[in-house]
Structures are given as structure tokens and as C-alpha cells.
DNA sequence: ACCTCCGGGACCTCCCGTTGGT
DNA sequence: ACCAACGGGAGGTCCCGGAGGT
């Protein structure tokens, strides 16, 4: 039997610490200490901090409530809403103090660090694709207007969500999320279908 | 005539460097070097890096195109749009590579660094108040539906803008801004007024 | 009328700060801030920190309860005891947390800093001379044995006192002083005079 | 065979440098340079300068001639004297220019730096306990009066010794030690036993 | 006479990544 | 595979003293 590697614990700890403190805000030492593994052993598993960050991003999106399998018998729009609600619950679990890891890393180091950038792009794209698919199904079900471009609108919704999440982090408030729903999903749901 | 202080140059350089590299991404040395002043002079003018950041935020918002005096004879909604266009031009000047300083600092250190947090809160509030005022005037002018809550919707628009700006930074793209207008200002402008 | 100089305030503040934090433990900035005078003006009054320390030592000894004029009608030995009691009261006023400034500066920078060393030597010598004079009078009054050398014994008593004061600082205790009296002045007072 | 650590060399060098220059008088750089190890290595071994100081104190007392094993066939009082003589020889080796490390650190940073304070307390207590034990044996051997409280008198002797050592440092003189013996150990040895 | 501002350097701390031994 | 110890360099902070203007 192979000895259990400490690699997963490092990624796990890095996920938490990057989320709390940012990429530049926490050191390799911080992470390995939090993981309970000796610091020196970090470089057996990762070429460097940046590669770790890329992997952390992958882990983060793999756990996104937005990707979870669901079999609620909901309409497409209700399901879209439910997925955002689930996202919000994850933020609530941290008192909205951490923001979105994707957004945080993107704004902090996304411009440099190509490896991380690639991972972030995939995260955004996958997320937007899922949201667009739901919007498309909502159009097929005539829940929303056919005039909306699902791809563009999906990205817009996600941007708005990300902005709200980040502001919630800075202002320590939950309120923005209610506004988010009122101004996006609820709005398009109640808009006359012919628009 | 007192000797000219190097303080403004430090703030100016810090504005650029914080914007490009983030708070943790650039050092006091980076800033003072960019300002052309010796590093040791820094602490005559600021108790620490955090206080500098707070002042940089204040400078950044004081220069926001959103706050500029305007006397275009535009309707309220057109003026709101024009102000966002002006904001976008500022980002375009940097090839959308820097994002919004407010958002960047918020997502990087907003949770800690109380001084910066306060400055950021003021930035958000002032911005939201201006946007809400324009929305309110747009309602009075019957340009948009009376059913919208100007305060909540103003905050939502700003969140969406911030999200789009940050994604533009990560993805090196300008596209999101068009979506932003299509999905917010254009949408509400073309929606039936009675909604 | 000459403008009141800020020099005395600087010396006064330095006395307190050197006593609390040590010579290397507090900066010129610390002192001028405590004195409420602008930092830069320090060098109008003193060539440097060391000269300030020498003057602080002089001020400290000029205020020593050991030098105070007294006309209690006490015998020489009782007066010697009374003077040490008065010294102890000064330490008690600071909860025995500062130790003796003379000793502190001596052990911290006495070996270097010739100016300070000179001031400290004078402090010790003056103190020892006063104590020796009292011991001599005590011998003349047959309060203590003639076999004791007043000069050597005076220095010894002072050393013991200084050691006790410093230990009191480290251990936050007052007890040593009682032992001091029991083991020196009380002892020689109750010893058979013919020794 | 693990790679030889440079930790002991750091402690060793720190012992010398703290003793010569004081805690605030020498920097981590000074110490690591004296130890011949790169400065960056320091923080692999110690959390900070204060922890190093605490360990240095422990090393210093572990080497105290006062703790050395002895099997001279001396009476208790003679042995006590011999131990102080041995202590004095250690100071003489440095030309009495360094004083006692315990006392120096105590007077410089004893009030702050809790870790160091604890180490210093233990140093004092252990020393006093050894001295008191010898005094007690001297009483049993009827070498000194039974009326003396060994614990209090031991502390007093140590205070006097420390005071003398520190003054020797400031005044660059050896004389005080002779007075020390004349005024303490010799005095009690020649005092009538019934006192 | 006074003092704001400046200046270069040092201080403690810590960081990221490597090396060599188990 | 693992990891204690290392290594050079940079991080933010602060210090002592001087320069130059009021």
C-alpha cells in the first residue's frame, strides 16, 4: 500500500488560506503549517506557489454548487436561481468574509501568472456555459424572452454576482444578494415574455 | 516658501503601483522608487503602507469620471450611460489590464486593514448615491419604470460594472462592457415604462 | 523676554523614557514625542543622544532623595537608613518596574559612551561619599564598630542596594529591600560595637 | 547522520554578543555574522530575537562556575567563597568589562520580554537556592550564626555580588570584589557564632 | 532660534525555493 | 518520497542626524 501522500492536505489548506488571505497574503509556510505538513516537503509536490494556485482553482470550481448534480423538478429559471442560492449559502458559511476565490485570485494575480490565468478562464467559461444552457432551456420553455442572448446575458449575470459577492466581503453585508436576485432573475422572470 | 514635499509624488506613484500590482504585490520600495524619492522618506509622510492605501483610494475616487462636473444637455439616463462610458475609457487607457482599484483592494485586503475598508466603503457609497440620484431623476423624467428602487438598482448596476471590469482584467477583453450596457441601461431604457 | 526653550522638557521626557525603556530601547523620536516638541528640533539643543543621556544622569542624581537636605534629629545610622527608605519610596512610586537609572544606563552603555560613563562615575562617587560620611559619623557616635572601613563599606552597601533594586525590577517584587536592611544596616547596628 | 545544525553556533555567538553589547545593542545581523552563518538561517531556529535571548540565558547559567561539580574538601563557607571566587575569575577573563549577563539583560529588558524574564527568574532562583543550601550547611557545621535566615541572606549576598559586578563593569575596576568578600563572607565567618 | 522635510542605512522578520541526507 | 536545515534577498518599519527654509 502506498504511503498516504500529504499532497491533498496541502491543496486543501491552500484553498482555505488563499481564500482568506489572498495569494500574496499568505506564504508557503502559512499553508504548510495549516496543512500540518513539514514546510520543506512542499516542493516535492509542487514546482512552486503558482502551480499550487492553479490546482486550487481547479479544486474550487470542482466543488462549486453551480456544478452539482441536481434532480429537483424545477423549471430552468428556478433551477438557475436555486444554483445561485446554493452559491450564496457557501459564502454565508464564511460570513461573506472571503468573497469568491476565482474573483479574488483573478483581480490579484490574474494578469500575471499565466497558469493561474488559464485555470481562471476555464472556471469562468465553464460557469458561463452552464448558466447560458439554463437560460437557453428557459427560453425553450418560454420562461424568458427570446430576445435575450443567453451567452451574453449569462456572462452579465455572473459578473453582477461576482461584483455583489466582492462588495459583500468589503462591506460585511448580505444585502447585495437579495438585490442581485431582484434585479436579474426575478426581473427577467416577471418581464413580459415578448420583450 | 516651504520646501516642496514629496508626499504627493508618493501618493501618485502608489496609485499607479497599487493599481498595477495590488497592495501585497508591490512594496514600499517599489512605490518610492517609482516616485523617485528615497525609501526612508516614506515614513515622514505616512505611518505605514495601510494609511497610504487609504489615501490612494481617496485620490482614486476623487478623480473618478463618475464624479466629474458635466453640463451635457443629456437626459438622466443618457447621462448615467455617459458616465459609465467615461469610466470605461479610463480602463481602456490601461488596456483593461488593471481593473478597478476599489474592487482590487477590496478583494485583496478589504477584510483586514480597517482604514482601507473605511475608504472603500465611502467610495462605494458615494458612487452608489450618485447613480441612485440619476436613476431617481430618470424616474421623474419617466425615462424608466417607477417600480425600480433607485438605491437597490444603483448598487446592482455598480456591482455588475465592477464584476465586468474585473473579468475584463482577467480575460484581457473589452467585450463585457457592451454586455453591461445591453443588459442594464439599454434594457431598462427600452422596457415599457409601466413596469 | 526670551522665548521659553523646549530643552528642559526634552531632558525631562528623556529621563522618563530612558528609565522605562533604556537607552537603546527608546529613540529620539520617542523622547521628543513624549516631550511634545518637534522631533527635528532636538538637534538644536543636543549634539546627539549620548550627550542627552549624560545630562539626564546629572538631573537624576540631582534629584536623588539621598542628596536631599534633612534636619531630622536622627542619629547617623538612622539617617542613613532613612535615606535608603526614601530611595525605596521613589522606586515604589513606579512599582519597582524601572530599577535605578544609574545602574540601568551603566550596564547598558556604560562601557562605551565615555560622556555617560563620566556622569555615572560622578553619580556613584558622590553617593558613596555621602554614605561613607554618614558611616564615619556613626563610628564617631559609637553606633557601629570602628573596625569597618567606611569607604569600602559604603560602596558595598550601595552595590547591594543596586543589586536589590535591579532584581526587584526583574521579579516585580519589593521583598529584597527588607532583606537589604536586615542584612546591612540592621546587622551592623546590632552587632557588638567592639567588632 | 543529519546535517550539522548551525543552531549551537548561533546561541554561542549570541551569548558573547549579548554579553558585550546588550540585547538592544546588537542586531540579529551582528550575531549571525559572529556565528558565521547567513542571517536568513536564523529564523529556522528561533522564532525571534527574544526566544534566542531566553535560550542564551539558560546556556549562561548552565555554565555558571557556581553550579560546577566540586569535591574540594572544603567547609561549606569556604566552598561558598570558592564559588564566588570562581565567578570572579570568569569576569576577570573579560577584564570585568561585560558584567553579569543575567543582570544586564534584567536591567535592560527585564520588564518587557516575558520569555526572557522567566529565564532570568529561574537563573536567580537556582542561584539563590544553591547559595542558601551552602549557608544552611554552614549553620549545621556551626561555621556561622544560626540566627541568619539562609534564604534571605543568600539573596542578599547575590544582590550585593551583582551590584558589585555591574559597578566593576562601569568603573573598569576589580576592587569591589575584595570589598564584597570582606563585607559578607569574611564578616559572617569572623562574627561570634552565637549571634 | 526653530523646525519641516529629507536621506541613507540598519533593524527584525519572513519569504520562496534548494540542497543534501534519511 | 520525504524533510530539516539552509540560503540569499526582500519585506515593512524606524532610526539618527543633516539640510535648508522661516
CSV table of C-alpha atoms in Angstrom, one decimal, chain A residues 19-131:
chain,number,residue,atom,x,y,z
A,19,UNK,CA,-9.4,32.3,0.1
A,20,UNK,CA,-8.9,34.0,3.4
A,21,UNK,CA,-5.7,35.9,2.8
A,22,UNK,CA,-5.1,36.0,-0.9
A,23,UNK,CA,-2.2,34.7,-3.0
A,24,UNK,CA,0.3,37.3,-1.9
A,25,UNK,CA,-1.2,37.5,1.6
A,26,UNK,CA,-0.2,34.0,2.7
A,27,UNK,CA,3.1,32.3,2.4
A,28,UNK,CA,4.1,28.7,1.6
A,29,UNK,CA,4.8,28.5,5.2
A,30,UNK,CA,1.4,29.6,6.2
A,31,UNK,CA,-0.1,26.9,4.0
A,32,UNK,CA,2.1,24.0,5.0
A,33,UNK,CA,1.6,24.9,8.7
A,34,UNK,CA,-2.2,24.9,8.2
A,35,UNK,CA,-1.9,21.6,6.4
A,36,UNK,CA,0.2,20.2,9.2
A,37,UNK,CA,2.9,19.0,6.9
A,38,UNK,CA,6.6,20.0,7.1
A,39,UNK,CA,7.3,23.1,5.1
A,40,UNK,CA,10.2,21.7,3.2
A,41,UNK,CA,8.1,18.9,1.8
A,42,UNK,CA,6.0,21.4,-0.2
A,43,UNK,CA,8.4,21.4,-3.1
A,44,UNK,CA,8.2,17.7,-3.6
A,45,UNK,CA,4.7,18.1,-4.7
A,46,UNK,CA,4.6,21.4,-6.5
A,47,UNK,CA,7.1,23.3,-8.6
A,48,UNK,CA,6.0,26.5,-7.0
A,49,UNK,CA,3.3,28.5,-5.4
A,50,UNK,CA,1.8,29.4,-8.8
A,51,UNK,CA,1.2,25.8,-9.8
A,52,UNK,CA,-0.4,25.3,-6.4
A,53,UNK,CA,-2.8,28.1,-7.1
A,54,UNK,CA,-3.8,26.7,-10.4
A,55,UNK,CA,-4.6,23.5,-8.8
A,56,UNK,CA,-6.5,25.2,-6.0
A,57,UNK,CA,-8.6,27.0,-8.6
A,58,UNK,CA,-9.5,23.6,-10.2
A,59,UNK,CA,-10.5,22.2,-6.8
A,60,UNK,CA,-12.6,25.2,-6.0
A,61,UNK,CA,-14.6,25.1,-9.2
A,62,UNK,CA,-15.0,21.3,-9.0
A,63,UNK,CA,-16.8,21.9,-5.7
A,64,UNK,CA,-19.0,24.7,-7.0
A,65,UNK,CA,-22.6,24.3,-6.0
A,66,UNK,CA,-23.2,25.5,-9.5
A,67,UNK,CA,-21.9,22.3,-10.9
A,68,UNK,CA,-23.6,19.9,-8.5
A,69,UNK,CA,-25.8,17.2,-9.9
A,70,UNK,CA,-29.4,18.1,-9.2
A,71,UNK,CA,-32.7,16.4,-9.9
A,72,UNK,CA,-35.1,18.8,-8.4
A,73,UNK,CA,-38.0,19.0,-10.7
A,74,UNK,CA,-37.6,22.7,-11.2
A,75,UNK,CA,-38.1,24.8,-14.3
A,76,UNK,CA,-34.9,26.0,-15.9
A,77,UNK,CA,-35.2,29.5,-14.4
A,78,UNK,CA,-36.0,28.2,-10.9
A,79,UNK,CA,-33.0,25.9,-11.2
A,80,UNK,CA,-30.8,28.8,-12.1
A,81,UNK,CA,-32.0,30.7,-9.1
A,82,UNK,CA,-31.5,27.7,-6.9
A,83,UNK,CA,-27.9,27.3,-8.0
A,84,UNK,CA,-27.2,30.9,-7.1
A,85,UNK,CA,-28.9,30.4,-3.8
A,86,UNK,CA,-26.6,27.5,-3.2
A,87,UNK,CA,-23.6,29.6,-4.1
A,88,UNK,CA,-24.8,32.2,-1.7
A,89,UNK,CA,-25.0,29.6,1.1
A,90,UNK,CA,-21.4,28.7,0.6
A,91,UNK,CA,-20.5,32.4,1.1
A,92,UNK,CA,-22.8,32.6,4.1
A,93,UNK,CA,-20.9,29.7,5.7
A,94,UNK,CA,-17.9,32.1,5.8
A,95,UNK,CA,-19.9,35.1,6.9
A,96,UNK,CA,-19.3,36.6,3.4
A,97,UNK,CA,-15.9,37.5,4.5
A,98,UNK,CA,-13.9,35.7,1.8
A,99,UNK,CA,-15.5,36.6,-1.4
A,100,UNK,CA,-15.2,34.4,-4.4
A,101,UNK,CA,-11.8,32.7,-4.8
A,102,UNK,CA,-11.9,33.0,-8.5
A,103,UNK,CA,-12.5,36.7,-8.5
A,104,UNK,CA,-10.0,37.3,-5.7
A,105,UNK,CA,-7.2,35.5,-7.5
A,106,UNK,CA,-8.2,37.0,-10.8
A,107,UNK,CA,-8.0,40.5,-9.5
A,108,UNK,CA,-4.9,39.9,-7.5
A,109,UNK,CA,-2.6,37.9,-9.8
A,110,UNK,CA,-4.8,37.1,-12.8
A,111,UNK,CA,-2.9,39.5,-15.1
A,112,UNK,CA,0.4,37.9,-14.4
A,113,UNK,CA,0.8,34.2,-13.6
A,114,UNK,CA,-0.3,32.5,-16.8
A,115,UNK,CA,-1.0,29.1,-15.3
A,116,UNK,CA,-3.4,30.7,-12.8
A,117,UNK,CA,-5.0,32.7,-15.6
A,118,UNK,CA,-5.7,29.7,-17.6
A,119,UNK,CA,-7.4,28.0,-14.7
A,120,UNK,CA,-9.4,31.0,-14.0
A,121,UNK,CA,-10.5,31.3,-17.7
A,122,UNK,CA,-11.7,27.8,-17.6
A,123,UNK,CA,-13.6,28.5,-14.4
A,124,UNK,CA,-15.4,31.5,-15.9
A,125,UNK,CA,-16.1,29.7,-19.2
A,126,UNK,CA,-17.5,26.6,-17.6
A,127,UNK,CA,-19.7,28.6,-15.3
A,128,UNK,CA,-20.9,30.9,-18.0
A,129,UNK,CA,-21.7,27.9,-20.3
A,130,UNK,CA,-23.8,26.3,-17.6
A,131,UNK,CA,-25.7,29.4,-16.9
